[in-house]
XYZ file of N, CA and C in Angstrom:
585
model
N -76.148 -20.032 7.095
C -75.322 -18.911 7.497
C -76.208 -17.743 7.901
N -75.608 -16.815 8.625
C -76.357 -15.687 9.185
C -75.725 -14.375 8.717
N -76.568 -13.413 8.372
C -76.113 -12.102 7.935
C -75.192 -11.481 8.982
N -74.056 -10.931 8.520
C -73.121 -10.256 9.412
C -72.010 -11.140 9.936
N -72.082 -12.464 9.698
C -71.012 -13.357 10.138
C -70.010 -13.549 8.997
N -68.820 -14.016 9.321
C -67.770 -14.218 8.333
C -68.158 -15.330 7.364
N -68.042 -15.054 6.086
C -68.328 -16.046 5.046
C -67.061 -16.862 4.818
N -67.081 -18.123 5.237
C -65.871 -18.947 5.200
C -65.900 -20.051 4.147
N -67.023 -20.220 3.445
C -67.105 -21.295 2.453
C -68.178 -20.994 1.426
N -68.037 -21.641 0.283
C -69.060 -21.568 -0.746
C -70.036 -22.714 -0.505
N -71.314 -22.481 -0.733
C -72.344 -23.500 -0.564
C -72.955 -23.840 -1.917
N -73.219 -25.103 -2.125
C -73.965 -25.543 -3.301
C -75.136 -26.356 -2.772
N -76.347 -25.801 -2.908
C -77.517 -26.522 -2.412
C -77.813 -27.667 -3.368
N -78.113 -28.832 -2.829
C -78.355 -30.029 -3.648
C -79.824 -30.418 -3.697
N -80.480 -30.334 -2.555
C -81.879 -30.745 -2.500
C -82.574 -29.989 -1.380
N -83.898 -30.045 -1.385
C -84.665 -29.398 -0.341
C -85.117 -28.002 -0.723
N -85.874 -27.401 0.175
C -86.358 -26.023 -0.011
C -85.571 -25.096 0.896
N -85.195 -23.948 0.373
C -84.353 -22.988 1.070
C -84.995 -21.614 1.039
N -84.655 -20.803 2.007
C -85.076 -19.402 2.022
C -83.865 -18.557 2.357
N -83.709 -17.478 1.610
C -82.590 -16.569 1.860
C -83.158 -15.171 2.037
N -82.771 -14.532 3.130
C -83.278 -13.191 3.417
C -82.536 -12.177 2.579
N -83.137 -10.998 2.439
C -82.507 -9.924 1.686
C -81.525 -9.147 2.532
N -80.960 -8.125 1.923
C -80.023 -7.253 2.626
C -80.802 -6.128 3.285
N -80.125 -5.381 4.120
C -80.780 -4.266 4.816
C -81.364 -3.258 3.831
N -80.649 -2.986 2.735
C -81.119 -1.985 1.780
C -82.354 -2.443 1.019
N -82.605 -3.769 0.997
C -83.799 -4.256 0.306
C -84.908 -4.556 1.310
N -84.876 -3.907 2.453
C -85.899 -4.008 3.503
C -86.104 -5.423 4.022
N -85.060 -6.216 3.996
C -85.143 -7.557 4.562
C -85.939 -8.533 3.727
N -86.308 -8.149 2.493
C -87.080 -9.078 1.672
C -86.218 -10.271 1.304
N -86.847 -11.424 1.120
C -86.107 -12.629 0.817
C -86.758 -13.409 -0.297
N -86.172 -14.544 -0.601
C -86.738 -15.391 -1.639
C -86.555 -16.839 -1.240
N -87.406 -17.681 -1.797
C -87.311 -19.117 -1.566
C -86.921 -19.782 -2.861
N -86.208 -20.905 -2.750
C -85.793 -21.635 -3.945
C -85.620 -23.113 -3.619
N -85.645 -23.917 -4.649
C -85.401 -25.357 -4.566
C -84.281 -25.691 -5.536
N -83.667 -26.839 -5.336
C -82.689 -27.322 -6.307
C -81.293 -26.789 -6.093
N -80.537 -26.783 -7.183
C -79.110 -26.457 -7.119
C -78.884 -24.961 -7.314
N -78.258 -24.343 -6.319
C -77.893 -22.922 -6.360
C -76.524 -22.769 -5.718
N -75.665 -21.943 -6.327
C -74.352 -21.649 -5.752
C -74.475 -20.385 -4.906
N -73.939 -20.441 -3.695
C -74.000 -19.302 -2.778
C -72.619 -19.021 -2.194
N -72.347 -17.779 -1.900
C -71.118 -17.348 -1.188
C -69.834 -17.679 -1.943
N -69.870 -17.684 -3.263
C -68.685 -17.998 -4.059
C -67.538 -17.028 -3.784
N -67.860 -15.795 -3.461
C -66.855 -14.761 -3.205
C -65.939 -15.161 -2.050
N -66.453 -15.949 -1.095
C -65.646 -16.329 0.073
C -64.437 -17.181 -0.303
N -64.408 -17.735 -1.513
C -63.238 -18.502 -1.963
C -62.065 -17.585 -2.290
N -62.362 -16.312 -2.563
C -61.336 -15.395 -3.051
C -61.104 -14.176 -2.169
N -61.988 -13.935 -1.198
C -61.854 -12.740 -0.354
C -62.519 -12.984 0.993
N -62.084 -12.227 1.992
C -62.712 -12.296 3.328
C -63.858 -11.297 3.359
N -65.069 -11.808 3.409
C -66.259 -10.959 3.412
C -67.242 -11.447 4.464
N -68.167 -10.579 4.816
C -69.241 -10.943 5.740
C -70.477 -11.320 4.926
N -71.255 -12.246 5.474
C -72.504 -12.621 4.812
C -73.410 -11.400 4.745
N -74.034 -11.199 3.596
C -74.964 -10.085 3.412
C -76.413 -10.545 3.531
N -76.613 -11.846 3.710
C -77.947 -12.418 3.805
C -77.940 -13.549 4.837
N -79.120 -14.074 5.125
C -79.255 -15.227 6.022
C -79.922 -16.354 5.244
N -79.352 -17.555 5.323
C -79.892 -18.725 4.622
C -80.447 -19.707 5.642
N -81.659 -20.192 5.403
C -82.277 -21.221 6.257
C -82.948 -22.253 5.360
N -83.156 -23.450 5.902
C -83.871 -24.486 5.161
C -85.344 -24.467 5.551
N -86.192 -24.795 4.591
C -87.631 -24.883 4.845
C -88.064 -26.337 4.995
N -87.268 -27.252 4.454
C -87.534 -28.689 4.548
C -86.210 -29.370 4.829
N -86.233 -30.703 4.913
C -84.970 -31.421 4.999
C -84.192 -31.092 3.729
N -82.941 -30.698 3.873
C -82.162 -30.238 2.726
C -80.719 -30.717 2.840
N -80.050 -30.686 1.722
C -78.657 -31.128 1.665
C -77.860 -30.121 0.842
N -76.619 -29.894 1.240
C -75.757 -28.982 0.486
C -74.313 -29.460 0.560
N -73.522 -28.984 -0.366
C -72.077 -29.233 -0.387
C -71.387 -27.915 -0.050
N -70.197 -28.007 0.512
C -69.443 -26.787 0.800
C -68.030 -26.919 0.249
N -67.436 -25.791 -0.056
C -66.055 -25.737 -0.522
C -65.402 -24.547 0.162
N -64.331 -24.800 0.912
C -63.621 -23.711 1.581
C -62.464 -23.240 0.706
N -61.903 -22.120 1.075
C -60.743 -21.590 0.365
C -59.581 -22.585 0.424
N -59.383 -23.219 1.583
C -58.281 -24.191 1.687
C -58.548 -25.444 0.865
N -59.826 -25.833 0.702
C -60.152 -26.962 -0.186
C -59.774 -26.608 -1.624
N -60.115 -25.385 -2.040
C -59.781 -24.940 -3.394
C -58.267 -24.895 -3.575
N -57.562 -24.437 -2.560
C -56.098 -24.375 -2.624
C -55.498 -25.762 -2.830
N -56.020 -26.765 -2.119
C -55.528 -28.134 -2.299
C -55.795 -28.640 -3.713
N -56.951 -28.313 -4.267
C -57.259 -28.706 -5.645
C -56.290 -28.063 -6.623
N -55.993 -26.791 -6.405
C -55.079 -26.072 -7.295
C -53.685 -26.677 -7.232
N -53.261 -27.097 -6.057
C -51.926 -27.695 -5.926
C -51.782 -28.956 -6.755
N -52.868 -29.689 -6.939
C -52.782 -30.907 -7.748
C -53.010 -30.627 -9.228
N -53.455 -29.426 -9.576
C -53.670 -29.024 -10.974
C -53.161 -27.603 -11.187
N -51.852 -27.399 -11.142
C -51.312 -26.036 -11.224
C -51.623 -25.323 -12.536
N -51.963 -26.053 -13.584
C -52.287 -25.409 -14.855
C -53.541 -24.543 -14.749
N -54.348 -24.764 -13.717
C -55.598 -24.004 -13.535
C -55.396 -22.669 -12.838
N -54.222 -22.423 -12.298
C -54.005 -21.237 -11.471
C -54.347 -19.948 -12.207
N -53.871 -19.785 -13.433
C -54.110 -18.543 -14.167
C -55.600 -18.357 -14.421
N -56.293 -19.420 -14.799
C -57.730 -19.325 -15.077
C -58.503 -18.939 -13.822
N -58.180 -19.562 -12.701
C -58.869 -19.261 -11.450
C -58.563 -17.825 -11.011
N -57.315 -17.420 -11.167
C -56.935 -16.048 -10.817
C -57.714 -15.041 -11.652
N -57.783 -15.256 -12.980
C -58.512 -14.335 -13.852
C -59.995 -14.296 -13.488
N -60.555 -15.475 -13.204
C -61.973 -15.543 -12.838
C -62.234 -14.757 -11.552
N -61.422 -15.012 -10.530
C -61.609 -14.348 -9.238
C -61.446 -12.842 -9.366
N -60.436 -12.421 -10.087
C -60.185 -10.984 -10.251
C -61.362 -10.303 -10.947
N -61.854 -10.924 -12.024
C -62.981 -10.338 -12.752
C -64.253 -10.366 -11.908
N -64.492 -11.473 -11.210
C -65.682 -11.593 -10.363
C -65.696 -10.508 -9.291
N -64.570 -10.337 -8.614
C -64.492 -9.343 -7.544
C -64.618 -7.918 -8.063
N -64.202 -7.681 -9.311
C -64.318 -6.331 -9.862
C -65.752 -5.997 -10.279
N -66.561 -7.018 -10.561
C -67.920 -6.787 -11.047
C -68.991 -6.823 -9.964
N -68.682 -7.430 -8.858
C -69.712 -7.717 -7.856
C -70.056 -6.496 -7.014
N -71.299 -6.414 -6.620
C -71.792 -5.362 -5.747
C -71.644 -5.848 -4.307
N -71.324 -4.981 -3.388
C -71.123 -5.393 -1.984
C -72.322 -6.133 -1.419
N -73.518 -5.804 -1.864
C -74.712 -6.441 -1.335
C -74.948 -7.825 -1.920
N -74.176 -8.201 -2.942
C -74.385 -9.482 -3.624
C -73.351 -10.544 -3.272
N -72.621 -10.383 -2.193
C -71.584 -11.347 -1.852
C -72.125 -12.771 -1.727
N -73.337 -12.921 -1.208
C -73.872 -14.260 -1.010
C -74.545 -14.836 -2.248
N -75.072 -13.995 -3.116
C -75.758 -14.469 -4.315
C -75.267 -13.703 -5.536
N -74.273 -14.257 -6.220
C -73.731 -13.640 -7.421
C -74.687 -13.951 -8.574
N -74.994 -12.947 -9.378
C -75.909 -13.185 -10.501
C -75.218 -14.043 -11.563
N -76.018 -14.798 -12.293
C -75.474 -15.646 -13.353
C -74.795 -14.815 -14.432
N -75.296 -13.623 -14.692
C -74.695 -12.757 -15.705
C -73.272 -12.373 -15.313
N -73.083 -11.998 -14.053
C -71.745 -11.623 -13.574
C -70.816 -12.827 -13.614
N -71.299 -13.982 -13.180
C -70.469 -15.196 -13.209
C -70.079 -15.551 -14.643
N -70.993 -15.380 -15.599
C -70.698 -15.694 -17.000
C -69.648 -14.749 -17.567
N -69.744 -13.460 -17.253
C -68.742 -12.496 -17.722
C -67.371 -12.846 -17.134
N -67.330 -13.177 -15.846
C -66.062 -13.550 -15.201
C -65.491 -14.814 -15.830
N -66.358 -15.776 -16.124
C -65.886 -17.019 -16.740
C -65.358 -16.759 -18.149
N -66.072 -15.953 -18.937
C -65.609 -15.637 -20.292
C -64.237 -14.976 -20.262
N -64.021 -14.089 -19.306
C -62.727 -13.433 -19.170
C -61.656 -14.442 -18.765
N -62.001 -15.319 -17.837
C -61.026 -16.297 -17.329
C -60.542 -17.239 -18.412
N -61.424 -17.632 -19.301
C -60.999 -18.575 -20.343
C -60.698 -17.874 -21.654
N -60.462 -16.571 -21.559
C -59.950 -15.746 -22.660
C -60.910 -15.633 -23.829
N -62.211 -15.745 -23.610
C -63.142 -15.554 -24.719
C -63.154 -14.105 -25.176
N -62.882 -13.193 -24.268
C -62.924 -11.777 -24.618
C -61.533 -11.169 -24.717
N -60.533 -11.983 -24.839
C -59.168 -11.483 -24.938
C -58.884 -11.086 -26.390
N -57.943 -10.157 -26.623
C -57.621 -9.761 -27.996
C -56.960 -10.907 -28.751
N -57.083 -10.858 -30.073
C -56.454 -11.873 -30.921
C -54.943 -11.633 -30.971
N -54.183 -12.719 -30.980
C -52.740 -12.652 -31.142
C -52.403 -13.404 -32.426
N -52.115 -12.685 -33.537
C -51.873 -13.364 -34.815
C -50.742 -14.382 -34.751
N -49.753 -14.141 -33.903
C -48.618 -15.062 -33.816
C -49.023 -16.441 -33.306
N -50.159 -16.538 -32.618
C -50.590 -17.834 -32.080
C -50.970 -18.821 -33.174
N -51.299 -18.324 -34.354
C -51.730 -19.226 -35.430
C -50.576 -20.050 -35.978
N -49.329 -19.620 -35.755
C -48.183 -20.326 -36.316
C -47.410 -21.124 -35.279
N -47.945 -21.245 -34.072
C -47.215 -21.905 -32.994
C -47.367 -23.420 -33.071
N -46.244 -24.094 -32.872
C -46.291 -25.546 -32.774
C -46.158 -25.938 -31.313
N -46.951 -26.889 -30.892
C -46.893 -27.379 -29.525
C -46.123 -28.685 -29.501
N -45.535 -29.001 -28.342
C -44.780 -30.240 -28.254
C -45.716 -31.429 -28.319
N -45.248 -32.459 -28.961
C -46.029 -33.694 -29.034
C -45.374 -34.704 -28.105
N -45.903 -35.877 -28.065
C -45.355 -36.910 -27.196
C -44.009 -37.380 -27.761
N -42.952 -37.136 -27.024
C -41.609 -37.517 -27.479
C -40.865 -38.178 -26.327
N -39.781 -38.864 -26.674
C -38.944 -39.486 -25.653
C -37.701 -38.634 -25.461
N -37.429 -38.329 -24.214
C -36.314 -37.451 -23.883
C -35.045 -38.226 -23.510
N -35.116 -39.522 -23.490
C -33.997 -40.307 -22.956
C -32.680 -40.016 -23.673
N -32.710 -39.862 -25.004
C -31.448 -39.611 -25.703
C -30.866 -38.256 -25.308
N -31.706 -37.251 -25.174
C -31.217 -35.925 -24.774
C -30.662 -35.966 -23.355
N -31.348 -36.649 -22.442
C -30.870 -36.737 -21.062
C -29.586 -37.561 -20.963
N -29.483 -38.650 -21.726
C -28.247 -39.439 -21.735
C -27.080 -38.591 -22.210
N -27.311 -37.773 -23.215
C -26.283 -36.886 -23.747
C -25.861 -35.866 -22.679
N -26.826 -35.333 -21.920
C -26.511 -34.365 -20.865
C -25.702 -34.996 -19.742
N -26.054 -36.216 -19.361
C -25.352 -36.888 -18.264
C -23.891 -37.169 -18.608
N -23.636 -37.394 -19.883
C -22.271 -37.733 -20.281
C -21.372 -36.503 -20.399
N -21.941 -35.316 -20.409
C -21.153 -34.089 -20.547
C -21.130 -33.316 -19.235
N -20.093 -32.530 -19.044
C -20.029 -31.615 -17.897
C -20.391 -30.227 -18.391
N -21.525 -29.743 -17.935
C -22.011 -28.453 -18.400
C -21.751 -27.389 -17.344
N -21.393 -26.192 -17.816
C -21.044 -25.126 -16.886
C -22.112 -24.052 -16.777
N -22.999 -23.962 -17.739
C -23.998 -22.888 -17.724
C -25.380 -23.455 -18.032
N -26.391 -22.739 -17.578
C -27.773 -23.160 -17.816
C -28.066 -23.193 -19.314
N -27.501 -22.232 -20.053
C -27.736 -22.193 -21.495
C -27.251 -23.485 -22.147
N -26.092 -23.978 -21.715
C -25.576 -25.246 -22.252
C -26.504 -26.394 -21.879
N -27.040 -26.339 -20.690
C -27.943 -27.382 -20.214
C -29.235 -27.405 -21.037
N -29.772 -26.227 -21.327
C -31.071 -26.149 -21.989
C -30.995 -26.308 -23.500
N -29.816 -26.128 -24.093
C -29.688 -26.220 -25.544
C -30.235 -27.533 -26.117
N -29.884 -28.691 -25.572
C -30.435 -29.933 -26.136
C -31.871 -30.234 -25.684
N -32.366 -29.539 -24.645
C -33.696 -29.821 -24.100
C -34.785 -28.976 -24.768
N -34.518 -27.686 -25.020
C -35.548 -26.783 -25.543
C -36.186 -27.238 -26.859
N -35.482 -27.892 -27.764
C -36.171 -28.347 -28.982
C -37.358 -29.280 -28.700
N -37.351 -29.925 -27.543
C -38.471 -30.785 -27.185
C -39.677 -29.981 -26.698
N -39.464 -28.691 -26.406
C -40.523 -27.823 -25.898
C -40.635 -26.568 -26.760
N -41.222 -26.677 -27.954
C -41.306 -25.504 -28.826
C -42.129 -24.371 -28.214
N -42.982 -24.677 -27.226
C -43.773 -23.632 -26.564
C -42.871 -22.598 -25.905
N -41.704 -23.031 -25.424
C -40.807 -22.147 -24.678
C -39.716 -21.532 -25.550
N -39.786 -21.722 -26.853
C -38.780 -21.185 -27.758
C -38.918 -19.675 -27.869
N -37.796 -18.975 -27.773
C -37.807 -17.508 -27.849
C -38.232 -17.084 -29.251
N -39.191 -16.179 -29.327
C -39.604 -15.618 -30.609
C -40.723 -16.361 -31.321
N -40.825 -17.684 -31.159
C -41.834 -18.428 -31.902
C -42.757 -19.263 -31.027
N -42.447 -19.404 -29.753
C -43.272 -20.236 -28.871
C -44.571 -19.559 -28.477
N -45.412 -20.283 -27.771
C -46.721 -19.760 -27.374
C -46.585 -18.529 -26.472
N -45.562 -18.509 -25.627
C -45.373 -17.351 -24.758
C -44.988 -16.117 -25.565
N -44.209 -16.311 -26.615
C -43.867 -15.197 -27.499
C -45.130 -14.699 -28.197
N -45.972 -15.633 -28.652
C -47.216 -15.269 -29.316
C -48.159 -14.500 -28.409
N -48.136 -14.809 -27.124
C -48.984 -14.113 -26.160
C -48.287 -12.896 -25.557
N -47.076 -12.625 -26.032
C -46.272 -11.507 -25.530
C -46.049 -11.623 -24.030
N -45.682 -12.821 -23.583
C -45.445 -13.089 -22.160
C -44.039 -13.656 -21.980
N -43.023 -12.848 -22.298
C -41.655 -13.348 -22.224
C -41.238 -13.705 -20.805
N -41.733 -12.972 -19.808
C -41.358 -13.304 -18.430
C -41.876 -14.693 -18.059
N -43.070 -15.061 -18.546
C -43.607 -16.399 -18.290
C -42.774 -17.454 -19.026
N -42.302 -17.136 -20.228
C -41.438 -18.050 -20.976
C -40.148 -18.312 -20.213
N -39.572 -17.243 -19.650
C -38.334 -17.418 -18.886
C -38.559 -18.260 -17.634
N -39.711 -18.085 -16.972
C -40.035 -18.922 -15.808
C -40.168 -20.387 -16.214
N -40.766 -20.623 -17.375
C -40.914 -21.994 -17.875
C -39.551 -22.617 -18.150
N -38.678 -21.868 -18.792
C -37.319 -22.357 -19.071
C -36.591 -22.649 -17.769
N -36.766 -21.765 -16.772
C -36.144 -21.972 -15.453
C -36.677 -23.259 -14.808
N -37.989 -23.471 -14.891
C -38.574 -24.688 -14.308
C -38.063 -25.926 -15.028
N -37.967 -25.864 -16.357
C -37.435 -27.005 -17.113
C -35.975 -27.261 -16.739
N -35.211 -26.191 -16.523
C -33.808 -26.350 -16.091
C -33.740 -27.045 -14.741
N -34.596 -26.628 -13.815
C -34.598 -27.232 -12.485
C -34.944 -28.712 -12.549
N -35.956 -29.036 -13.335
C -36.367 -30.435 -13.466
C -35.245 -31.262 -14.089
N -34.591 -30.684 -15.080
C -33.494 -31.405 -15.749
C -32.339 -31.672 -14.796
N -31.991 -30.669 -13.972
C -30.885 -30.826 -13.028
C -31.219 -31.879 -11.972
N -32.476 -31.870 -11.520
C -32.880 -32.843 -10.504
C -32.846 -34.230 -11.066
């Protein structure tokens, strides 16, 4: 990539020798490296211009990941959305404009710790939460099919006991003080049940 052009993908160098030039404020100084290095990670989360120029010094190989590639991965693993969102938000808040192409490991570690809630406050209610275990829903669904239900509350009454995470007041969402997320979960479970 070349300084001043649109950064459209993240690069992971796999092999070979590489040289990356510095930014204008660092008088164009650069550095050389070998092995595995992550570059341009910010381009997965924001539209930015390259702040440096990368060239190979020997035969080299790298992998790339575009924003749309990441989006496709997220679609197949929706449980990761919150973690990726937290990581991106924290990363973008910590990064210096001149570091778009080379994020320091310290900044990436802080963003990762935030994303996986290592630095989040303790929620005492989480210690008493029960999570759903592997259960069979066939009896509950058979019971629903045999009845004519008029309201969502009637529909969810026999289903919610199978999902203690979504229980009002005692579920994991209550413990995290995220009632709006609990209601979205109940809505999604209602939709799945109706379908």
